[in-house]
Amino acid sequence: MRLRNHNNDHIDQSESLSFIFNNRSYKGYKGDTLASALIANDVLFFARSFKYGRKRGLMGSGVEEPNALVSLEIGGRYTPNLKATEVMLYDGLSAVSSSNPNSIDFRAIIKPLHRFMPAGFYYKTFIKQKVWALVEDSLRSLSGFSKAPTEKDEDVYDHIFHHAEVLIVGGGVAGITAALEVLNNSKTTRVVLVDERAHLGGELFNEFKSDDSAISWHRGSINKLLEFKNEANSRLKLLSRSTAYAWYDHNYIEVLQTNATGESLFAGSTQGARKVLHKIRAKEVILATGAHERPMLFETNDLANTMLSQSVRRYLNEFGVISGKNVILYGNNDSIYSTAIDIKSNEINCKVIDVRASGNESEIVLKAIKSGIEVLQGYAVLKAHGTNLVKGIEISKVEMQGKKWMLIGSSKRLNCDLLASSGGFNPVVHLDCHCGAKTFFDDDSQAFLPQKERKNRQVCGSVSAIGFWKDAVIDAKNKAQLTLVSLGEVKKAQQGVMSENYLDYFNASQFFMPIEILNRPKVFIDMQNDVTTLDVALAIREGYRSIEHIKRYTAMGFGTDQGKTGNINGIAVAAEFLDVPLSEVGTTTFRPAYTGVDFGAMAGREVGGFFDPQRYTAIHDSHIDSGAEFEVVGQWYRPWYYPKSGEDMHQAVNRECLAVRTSLGMMDASTLGKIDVQGGDAREFLSRVYTNAWMKLAPGSCRYGLMCNEKGMIIDDGVSTCINDNHFIMTTTTGGAASVYTTLEMWLQTEWDDLDVHLSSVTDQFATVAVVGPNARNLMKVLCQDVDFERDNFKFMQWRPGTVCGVDARIMRISFSGELAYEINVEANYGRYIWDEVALAGKQWNITPYGTESMHVLRAEKGYIIVGQDTDGSMTPMDVNMNWILAKDKPFSYIGRRSFSISALNSKDRFQLVGLLTKDEGVVLPEGSHIINNNRSSIGYITSSYYSPILGRSIAMAQLKGGLSKMSETVLVKIVQEKQGLKEIPCEVSSSVFYDIQGEKVDGND
Amino acid sequence: MFLIDCPYCKESRDQNEFSPAGEAFIARPQNPEELSDDEWADYVFYRTNHKGDHWEQWVHTNGCRKYFLVKRSTISHEILEVAAFGEVTSENKS
């Protein structure tokens, strides 16, 4: 319910908002979260739990919330598994529980069986019995999370980079103070202040609402911050509704900001980004991340309306809502008293149950008693009563005997409709630990605190167990001074002295873990994953000792809340069962991300056409005009095939291949990587990085080269052209251009700085048109008059400078198809012109443009390898039957050579490249299919497979164990055929050269 | 995500401009053919995988394309020193 006449800063009661939750309409106000608006509407059940399907209500009020998971909107704006406590209300919002608490649920029906389903149940029952595959789908559909989105995200996300001297994480008392202290004491320091809530101030407004000095401090500080923010050339950036979720090396922190109001962007407006990922690099970081409250443990502590004390108070003070009229507060520290006082001041019934015995009461306890609140000291809650919703509790007297809490006497029952507890506070150390900083257990505060000293980082406020706001102010000033010293802005740090802690949140809050309570059933530690104290006990009985193992056995601390309320309690429970101190158990590892991050936010604008750079050749528009289909090869958009109307890919490729073999084809070969190699030692350099000889390659000639790494494995191949003794142009594979260039630079810079060699990448500077087929020479004679194309004067693997259609060109006679072929290289800007001129002049021979698919068929017919397809980084030149390319007498031991003599690389049993011919000529083997032996285990796989139009049958290349000594043998290839299932196809092992075995076609017909 | 001072560009730049290029001061043997298989394998495959301060090679891939030397703590990832090739060698390294 919402309290009338409740004044607060956070809710604007003049603006009413409509929203839908689980198909019912409600109203809330501007400033509400989905959670607070639902409390105002008396909605108590938010979702069902993950494993047992138990109906659950709210527990927290922020990121710590484990239960209230909802999905927001539908279609392209659908977002799964948000915490209702984090969703700001906007008009027209529509949300659905991750697992509907109001519908019939199979998991809830089998409630009597839950006691037989402890941690490890699914593994032992299904996975270990090897029936998981049969039940996985149905079990997963039962689980309690939202469905994954199925549609494309309609929203826009942005990335923003920030560079700051000081980043402050947390906008509570400590964070605000630190920001002001830095800004006040320096003229130049830039500050970014990040806070996850909509309003700065953290818990101050909630916790000290009745403390006028706190409220006026808050107002004054916010005003000062705003003055700094509104200055011209402001040094302050305020990021609210922003969560610092990851801290990476060198003070690089990522922050996810959610649209501040939520109101415009979700509801149809498309202006701006829905979420922004801020990437912040800071010289100094001040952590003022605060602390999370943890609940007390008792039986059925998961009933709806069993909440955290601080959350109840926050809903009351910030939103004016509360979900009960008869409240019991239960805890082991003073935090529950300030909640009680605030509840009482709103004329709502409340009682306090404190496990601490009477005597030594602090000021606030006395104040509560004085105000007429009934306080039971030295009592513990054993159990919450009620079905689904809390109706009452069972309590008993407790006493510390030795070092153990013991229950005394008989129990009695009290009624309530809202139970709020506080078991102490867990400092939010997560972010600090992302880069390897450690926590330590501090006996004084009974908390895991951040590592004391860390370079370029300070911590202040309740993350270092400082509970009272005035102390937090002093602490934050001190730490800001140290930061200023580290930045060199201040010579000597001024250090204030803190008062005696007057609130007992940390110091005396023992972990209250009586074994009699822990041994009860349904004492939930991790609400989201339904982990109970008995699950932890079971894990220990099964032999797990490390908290990391206990976590993984029980699933404690996984899930969307990452155990923010449950983890430390779980550690304390484990310590109790293991009978060791908490400090000895330690924490699990904190890793990014602290809260969930949308994939959309990670991608930012790098989606769709911006996902990856797209590279086009100079001839691209012509390919589009010709109706080409494209394939992406290392970012290049290459024509795949050129279908004529009515043709499918198979028909188009057959036509293209036959045109090349019988008359004339043309191809855009501009994408091949090209590296310009110049210098007095260029020849020596090529000879070191390629396996074959280069010293005698004459100007005017080209040569194919195979490049290996030191391990002896093929990494690239291509043709290099000798322009003159000091100048070569190396071509690389299309996809390998960048990595080959980097590798060559590495040799030159790190090993061979004595060589006079300079490299430039010139891939984009040239356009290349390949003219291929028996009529290629005839065409070239038409296109170019200043070169002698006669076969004996311009031989295979030679190049000539010439003028093609008026354009300076380098013409190489090289072939990747086995046919007579010329590659015309021109300055890239002439590419389109030359392509069109070639097409025009070639008409009389029915010149046919062909794409990468036909290129692959043509090269496979000749057995030419494609590095990266027929090799995979574990293939030597010997493995692909290319021993002929290994120079024997080069004086320099070229890259990879020494490895060729290692025994493992000479084993007869290695994968070796062979050809495969199916007995049934019509069957084209799918690439990747395995070759199997008599025992049905794999002895190789298909690397290339096509239908060869010129041969009228299928051909394949394969990596086969010991393949080169298996010529003419029959092997079986296992394939999956549509509708027919698995089939074994008999094939004959052959040479990988299938067509023109003597190599007679390369000179053409005349 | 490291912040690396490129010794050639003289600027502190984000890690995504750079690529790691392995342990530093592993010289290619002058006479590979005379080495035993074990000695050759030591050069090709074996690395110290040192825990602590470690010299390694980086290349400013999306910048000046220069290779250089970085001394980095493999524990804290703090970068303690950067140097151009030749400035620091396996003999005079700290």
PDB file of N, CA and C in Angstrom, chain A residues 381-435:
ATOM      1  N   VAL A 381      14.432 -16.053  15.733  1.00  0.00           N
ATOM      2  CA  VAL A 381      13.325 -16.605  14.939  1.00  0.00           C
ATOM      3  C   VAL A 381      13.750 -17.975  14.440  1.00  0.00           C
ATOM      4  N   LEU A 382      12.913 -18.981  14.738  1.00  0.00           N
ATOM      5  CA  LEU A 382      13.225 -20.341  14.297  1.00  0.00           C
ATOM      6  C   LEU A 382      12.601 -20.633  12.950  1.00  0.00           C
ATOM      7  N   LYS A 383      11.416 -20.070  12.741  1.00  0.00           N
ATOM      8  CA  LYS A 383      10.660 -20.469  11.569  1.00  0.00           C
ATOM      9  C   LYS A 383       9.663 -19.384  11.237  1.00  0.00           C
ATOM     10  N   ALA A 384       9.402 -19.205   9.929  1.00  0.00           N
ATOM     11  CA  ALA A 384       8.310 -18.334   9.507  1.00  0.00           C
ATOM     12  C   ALA A 384       7.124 -19.214   9.173  1.00  0.00           C
ATOM     13  N   HIS A 385       5.941 -18.821   9.644  1.00  0.00           N
ATOM     14  CA  HIS A 385       4.735 -19.602   9.353  1.00  0.00           C
ATOM     15  C   HIS A 385       3.994 -19.005   8.170  1.00  0.00           C
ATOM     16  N   GLY A 386       3.188 -19.809   7.537  1.00  0.00           N
ATOM     17  CA  GLY A 386       2.359 -19.336   6.430  1.00  0.00           C
ATOM     18  C   GLY A 386       2.570 -20.192   5.200  1.00  0.00           C
ATOM     19  N   THR A 387       1.552 -20.215   4.318  1.00  0.00           N
ATOM     20  CA  THR A 387       1.747 -20.876   3.046  1.00  0.00           C
ATOM     21  C   THR A 387       1.991 -19.786   2.009  1.00  0.00           C
ATOM     22  N   ASN A 388       3.111 -19.807   1.427  1.00  0.00           N
ATOM     23  CA  ASN A 388       3.539 -18.810   0.428  1.00  0.00           C
ATOM     24  C   ASN A 388       3.777 -17.420   1.012  1.00  0.00           C
ATOM     25  N   LEU A 389       2.906 -16.983   1.919  1.00  0.00           N
ATOM     26  CA  LEU A 389       3.000 -15.633   2.468  1.00  0.00           C
ATOM     27  C   LEU A 389       3.236 -15.740   3.972  1.00  0.00           C
ATOM     28  N   VAL A 390       4.081 -14.867   4.499  1.00  0.00           N
ATOM     29  CA  VAL A 390       4.381 -14.981   5.925  1.00  0.00           C
ATOM     30  C   VAL A 390       3.177 -14.516   6.759  1.00  0.00           C
ATOM     31  N   LYS A 391       2.807 -15.353   7.780  1.00  0.00           N
ATOM     32  CA  LYS A 391       1.658 -15.019   8.639  1.00  0.00           C
ATOM     33  C   LYS A 391       2.084 -14.862  10.089  1.00  0.00           C
ATOM     34  N   GLY A 392       3.220 -15.463  10.411  1.00  0.00           N
ATOM     35  CA  GLY A 392       3.683 -15.373  11.781  1.00  0.00           C
ATOM     36  C   GLY A 392       5.046 -16.014  11.910  1.00  0.00           C
ATOM     37  N   ILE A 393       5.589 -15.975  13.131  1.00  0.00           N
ATOM     38  CA  ILE A 393       6.907 -16.565  13.330  1.00  0.00           C
ATOM     39  C   ILE A 393       6.949 -17.334  14.640  1.00  0.00           C
ATOM     40  N   GLU A 394       7.930 -18.228  14.694  1.00  0.00           N
ATOM     41  CA  GLU A 394       8.160 -18.990  15.915  1.00  0.00           C
ATOM     42  C   GLU A 394       9.484 -18.495  16.481  1.00  0.00           C
ATOM     43  N   ILE A 395       9.471 -18.105  17.752  1.00  0.00           N
ATOM     44  CA  ILE A 395      10.711 -17.576  18.320  1.00  0.00           C
ATOM     45  C   ILE A 395      11.110 -18.341  19.572  1.00  0.00           C
ATOM     46  N   SER A 396      12.360 -18.209  19.901  1.00  0.00           N
ATOM     47  CA  SER A 396      12.873 -18.888  21.092  1.00  0.00           C
ATOM     48  C   SER A 396      13.987 -18.036  21.690  1.00  0.00           C
ATOM     49  N   LYS A 397      14.193 -18.181  22.987  1.00  0.00           N
ATOM     50  CA  LYS A 397      15.291 -17.458  23.624  1.00  0.00           C
ATOM     51  C   LYS A 397      16.634 -18.058  23.193  1.00  0.00           C
ATOM     52  N   VAL A 398      17.632 -17.207  23.011  1.00  0.00           N
ATOM     53  CA  VAL A 398      18.961 -17.715  22.658  1.00  0.00           C
ATOM     54  C   VAL A 398      20.007 -17.128  23.589  1.00  0.00           C
ATOM     55  N   GLU A 399      21.110 -17.831  23.654  1.00  0.00           N
ATOM     56  CA  GLU A 399      22.180 -17.380  24.524  1.00  0.00           C
ATOM     57  C   GLU A 399      23.509 -17.841  23.938  1.00  0.00           C
ATOM     58  N   MET A 400      24.513 -17.023  24.097  1.00  0.00           N
ATOM     59  CA  MET A 400      25.859 -17.397  23.660  1.00  0.00           C
ATOM     60  C   MET A 400      26.486 -18.249  24.748  1.00  0.00           C
ATOM     61  N   GLN A 401      26.793 -19.504  24.408  1.00  0.00           N
ATOM     62  CA  GLN A 401      27.471 -20.366  25.388  1.00  0.00           C
ATOM     63  C   GLN A 401      28.824 -20.732  24.824  1.00  0.00           C
ATOM     64  N   GLY A 402      29.863 -20.244  25.488  1.00  0.00           N
ATOM     65  CA  GLY A 402      31.198 -20.391  24.910  1.00  0.00           C
ATOM     66  C   GLY A 402      31.251 -19.552  23.661  1.00  0.00           C
ATOM     67  N   LYS A 403      31.479 -20.200  22.515  1.00  0.00           N
ATOM     68  CA  LYS A 403      31.498 -19.450  21.270  1.00  0.00           C
ATOM     69  C   LYS A 403      30.315 -19.823  20.384  1.00  0.00           C
ATOM     70  N   LYS A 404      29.366 -20.591  20.938  1.00  0.00           N
ATOM     71  CA  LYS A 404      28.241 -21.069  20.124  1.00  0.00           C
ATOM     72  C   LYS A 404      26.936 -20.485  20.642  1.00  0.00           C
ATOM     73  N   TRP A 405      26.062 -20.182  19.720  1.00  0.00           N
ATOM     74  CA  TRP A 405      24.713 -19.757  20.068  1.00  0.00           C
ATOM     75  C   TRP A 405      23.861 -20.981  20.370  1.00  0.00           C
ATOM     76  N   MET A 406      23.130 -20.976  21.514  1.00  0.00           N
ATOM     77  CA  MET A 406      22.281 -22.118  21.868  1.00  0.00           C
ATOM     78  C   MET A 406      20.853 -21.622  22.083  1.00  0.00           C
ATOM     79  N   LEU A 407      19.874 -22.451  21.664  1.00  0.00           N
ATOM     80  CA  LEU A 407      18.469 -22.130  21.936  1.00  0.00           C
ATOM     81  C   LEU A 407      18.138 -22.573  23.347  1.00  0.00           C
ATOM     82  N   ILE A 408      17.316 -21.786  24.019  1.00  0.00           N
ATOM     83  CA  ILE A 408      16.970 -22.092  25.406  1.00  0.00           C
ATOM     84  C   ILE A 408      15.460 -22.100  25.547  1.00  0.00           C
ATOM     85  N   GLY A 409      14.938 -23.086  26.261  1.00  0.00           N
ATOM     86  CA  GLY A 409      13.519 -23.117  26.593  1.00  0.00           C
ATOM     87  C   GLY A 409      12.649 -23.422  25.392  1.00  0.00           C
ATOM     88  N   SER A 410      11.330 -23.240  25.593  1.00  0.00           N
ATOM     89  CA  SER A 410      10.381 -23.605  24.536  1.00  0.00           C
ATOM     90  C   SER A 410      10.114 -22.401  23.639  1.00  0.00           C
ATOM     91  N   SER A 411       9.553 -22.713  22.483  1.00  0.00           N
ATOM     92  CA  SER A 411       9.326 -21.643  21.517  1.00  0.00           C
ATOM     93  C   SER A 411       7.917 -21.101  21.653  1.00  0.00           C
ATOM     94  N   LYS A 412       7.735 -19.884  21.146  1.00  0.00           N
ATOM     95  CA  LYS A 412       6.389 -19.326  21.125  1.00  0.00           C
ATOM     96  C   LYS A 412       6.134 -18.642  19.789  1.00  0.00           C
ATOM     97  N   ARG A 413       4.852 -18.350  19.521  1.00  0.00           N
ATOM     98  CA  ARG A 413       4.487 -17.864  18.201  1.00  0.00           C
ATOM     99  C   ARG A 413       4.032 -16.416  18.261  1.00  0.00           C
ATOM    100  N   LEU A 414       4.430 -15.627  17.276  1.00  0.00           N
ATOM    101  CA  LEU A 414       3.972 -14.247  17.128  1.00  0.00           C
ATOM    102  C   LEU A 414       3.376 -14.080  15.734  1.00  0.00           C
ATOM    103  N   ASN A 415       2.372 -13.236  15.618  1.00  0.00           N
ATOM    104  CA  ASN A 415       1.779 -12.987  14.313  1.00  0.00           C
ATOM    105  C   ASN A 415       2.396 -11.754  13.662  1.00  0.00           C
ATOM    106  N   CYS A 416       2.450 -11.766  12.334  1.00  0.00           N
ATOM    107  CA  CYS A 416       2.898 -10.595  11.580  1.00  0.00           C
ATOM    108  C   CYS A 416       2.490 -10.791  10.128  1.00  0.00           C
ATOM    109  N   ASP A 417       2.500  -9.722   9.339  1.00  0.00           N
ATOM    110  CA  ASP A 417       2.267  -9.897   7.904  1.00  0.00           C
ATOM    111  C   ASP A 417       3.438  -9.379   7.077  1.00  0.00           C
ATOM    112  N   LEU A 418       4.470  -8.898   7.774  1.00  0.00           N
ATOM    113  CA  LEU A 418       5.707  -8.513   7.085  1.00  0.00           C
ATOM    114  C   LEU A 418       6.855  -8.753   8.054  1.00  0.00           C
ATOM    115  N   LEU A 419       7.831  -9.475   7.569  1.00  0.00           N
ATOM    116  CA  LEU A 419       8.981  -9.802   8.402  1.00  0.00           C
ATOM    117  C   LEU A 419      10.228  -9.256   7.719  1.00  0.00           C
ATOM    118  N   ALA A 420      10.947  -8.386   8.420  1.00  0.00           N
ATOM    119  CA  ALA A 420      12.144  -7.804   7.815  1.00  0.00           C
ATOM    120  C   ALA A 420      13.340  -8.109   8.682  1.00  0.00           C
ATOM    121  N   SER A 421      14.423  -8.540   8.068  1.00  0.00           N
ATOM    122  CA  SER A 421      15.564  -8.937   8.891  1.00  0.00           C
ATOM    123  C   SER A 421      16.851  -8.283   8.435  1.00  0.00           C
ATOM    124  N   SER A 422      17.782  -8.241   9.355  1.00  0.00           N
ATOM    125  CA  SER A 422      19.130  -7.794   9.028  1.00  0.00           C
ATOM    126  C   SER A 422      20.125  -8.665   9.769  1.00  0.00           C
ATOM    127  N   GLY A 423      20.969  -9.323   9.012  1.00  0.00           N
ATOM    128  CA  GLY A 423      21.991 -10.182   9.627  1.00  0.00           C
ATOM    129  C   GLY A 423      23.359  -9.552   9.544  1.00  0.00           C
ATOM    130  N   GLY A 424      23.396  -8.237   9.296  1.00  0.00           N
ATOM    131  CA  GLY A 424      24.680  -7.557   9.163  1.00  0.00           C
ATOM    132  C   GLY A 424      24.891  -7.108   7.724  1.00  0.00           C
ATOM    133  N   PHE A 425      26.071  -6.552   7.469  1.00  0.00           N
ATOM    134  CA  PHE A 425      26.332  -5.953   6.158  1.00  0.00           C
ATOM    135  C   PHE A 425      27.563  -6.535   5.484  1.00  0.00           C
ATOM    136  N   ASN A 426      27.439  -6.730   4.170  1.00  0.00           N
ATOM    137  CA  ASN A 426      28.561  -7.223   3.377  1.00  0.00           C
ATOM    138  C   ASN A 426      29.119  -6.079   2.538  1.00  0.00           C
ATOM    139  N   PRO A 427      30.315  -5.600   2.837  1.00  0.00           N
ATOM    140  CA  PRO A 427      30.912  -4.557   1.991  1.00  0.00           C
ATOM    141  C   PRO A 427      30.964  -5.009   0.530  1.00  0.00           C
ATOM    142  N   VAL A 428      30.661  -4.080  -0.383  1.00  0.00           N
ATOM    143  CA  VAL A 428      30.633  -4.422  -1.814  1.00  0.00           C
ATOM    144  C   VAL A 428      32.059  -4.351  -2.363  1.00  0.00           C
ATOM    145  N   VAL A 429      32.756  -5.480  -2.197  1.00  0.00           N
ATOM    146  CA  VAL A 429      34.178  -5.541  -2.558  1.00  0.00           C
ATOM    147  C   VAL A 429      34.372  -6.059  -3.995  1.00  0.00           C
ATOM    148  N   HIS A 430      33.264  -6.399  -4.632  1.00  0.00           N
ATOM    149  CA  HIS A 430      33.330  -7.106  -5.925  1.00  0.00           C
ATOM    150  C   HIS A 430      34.263  -6.439  -6.931  1.00  0.00           C
ATOM    151  N   LEU A 431      34.000  -5.145  -7.184  1.00  0.00           N
ATOM    152  CA  LEU A 431      34.736  -4.434  -8.229  1.00  0.00           C
ATOM    153  C   LEU A 431      36.233  -4.434  -7.935  1.00  0.00           C
ATOM    154  N   ASP A 432      36.563  -4.237  -6.662  1.00  0.00           N
ATOM    155  CA  ASP A 432      37.960  -4.155  -6.264  1.00  0.00           C
ATOM    156  C   ASP A 432      38.700  -5.463  -6.559  1.00  0.00           C
ATOM    157  N   CYS A 433      37.948  -6.570  -6.546  1.00  0.00           N
ATOM    158  CA  CYS A 433      38.595  -7.880  -6.690  1.00  0.00           C
ATOM    159  C   CYS A 433      38.726  -8.314  -8.153  1.00  0.00           C
ATOM    160  N   HIS A 434      38.106  -7.567  -9.067  1.00  0.00           N
ATOM    161  CA  HIS A 434      38.108  -8.025 -10.467  1.00  0.00           C
ATOM    162  C   HIS A 434      39.505  -8.143 -11.055  1.00  0.00           C
ATOM    163  N   CYS A 435      40.429  -7.303 -10.565  1.00  0.00           N
ATOM    164  CA  CYS A 435      41.787  -7.334 -11.118  1.00  0.00           C
ATOM    165  C   CYS A 435      42.764  -8.042 -10.197  1.00  0.00           C
TER     166      CYS A 435
END
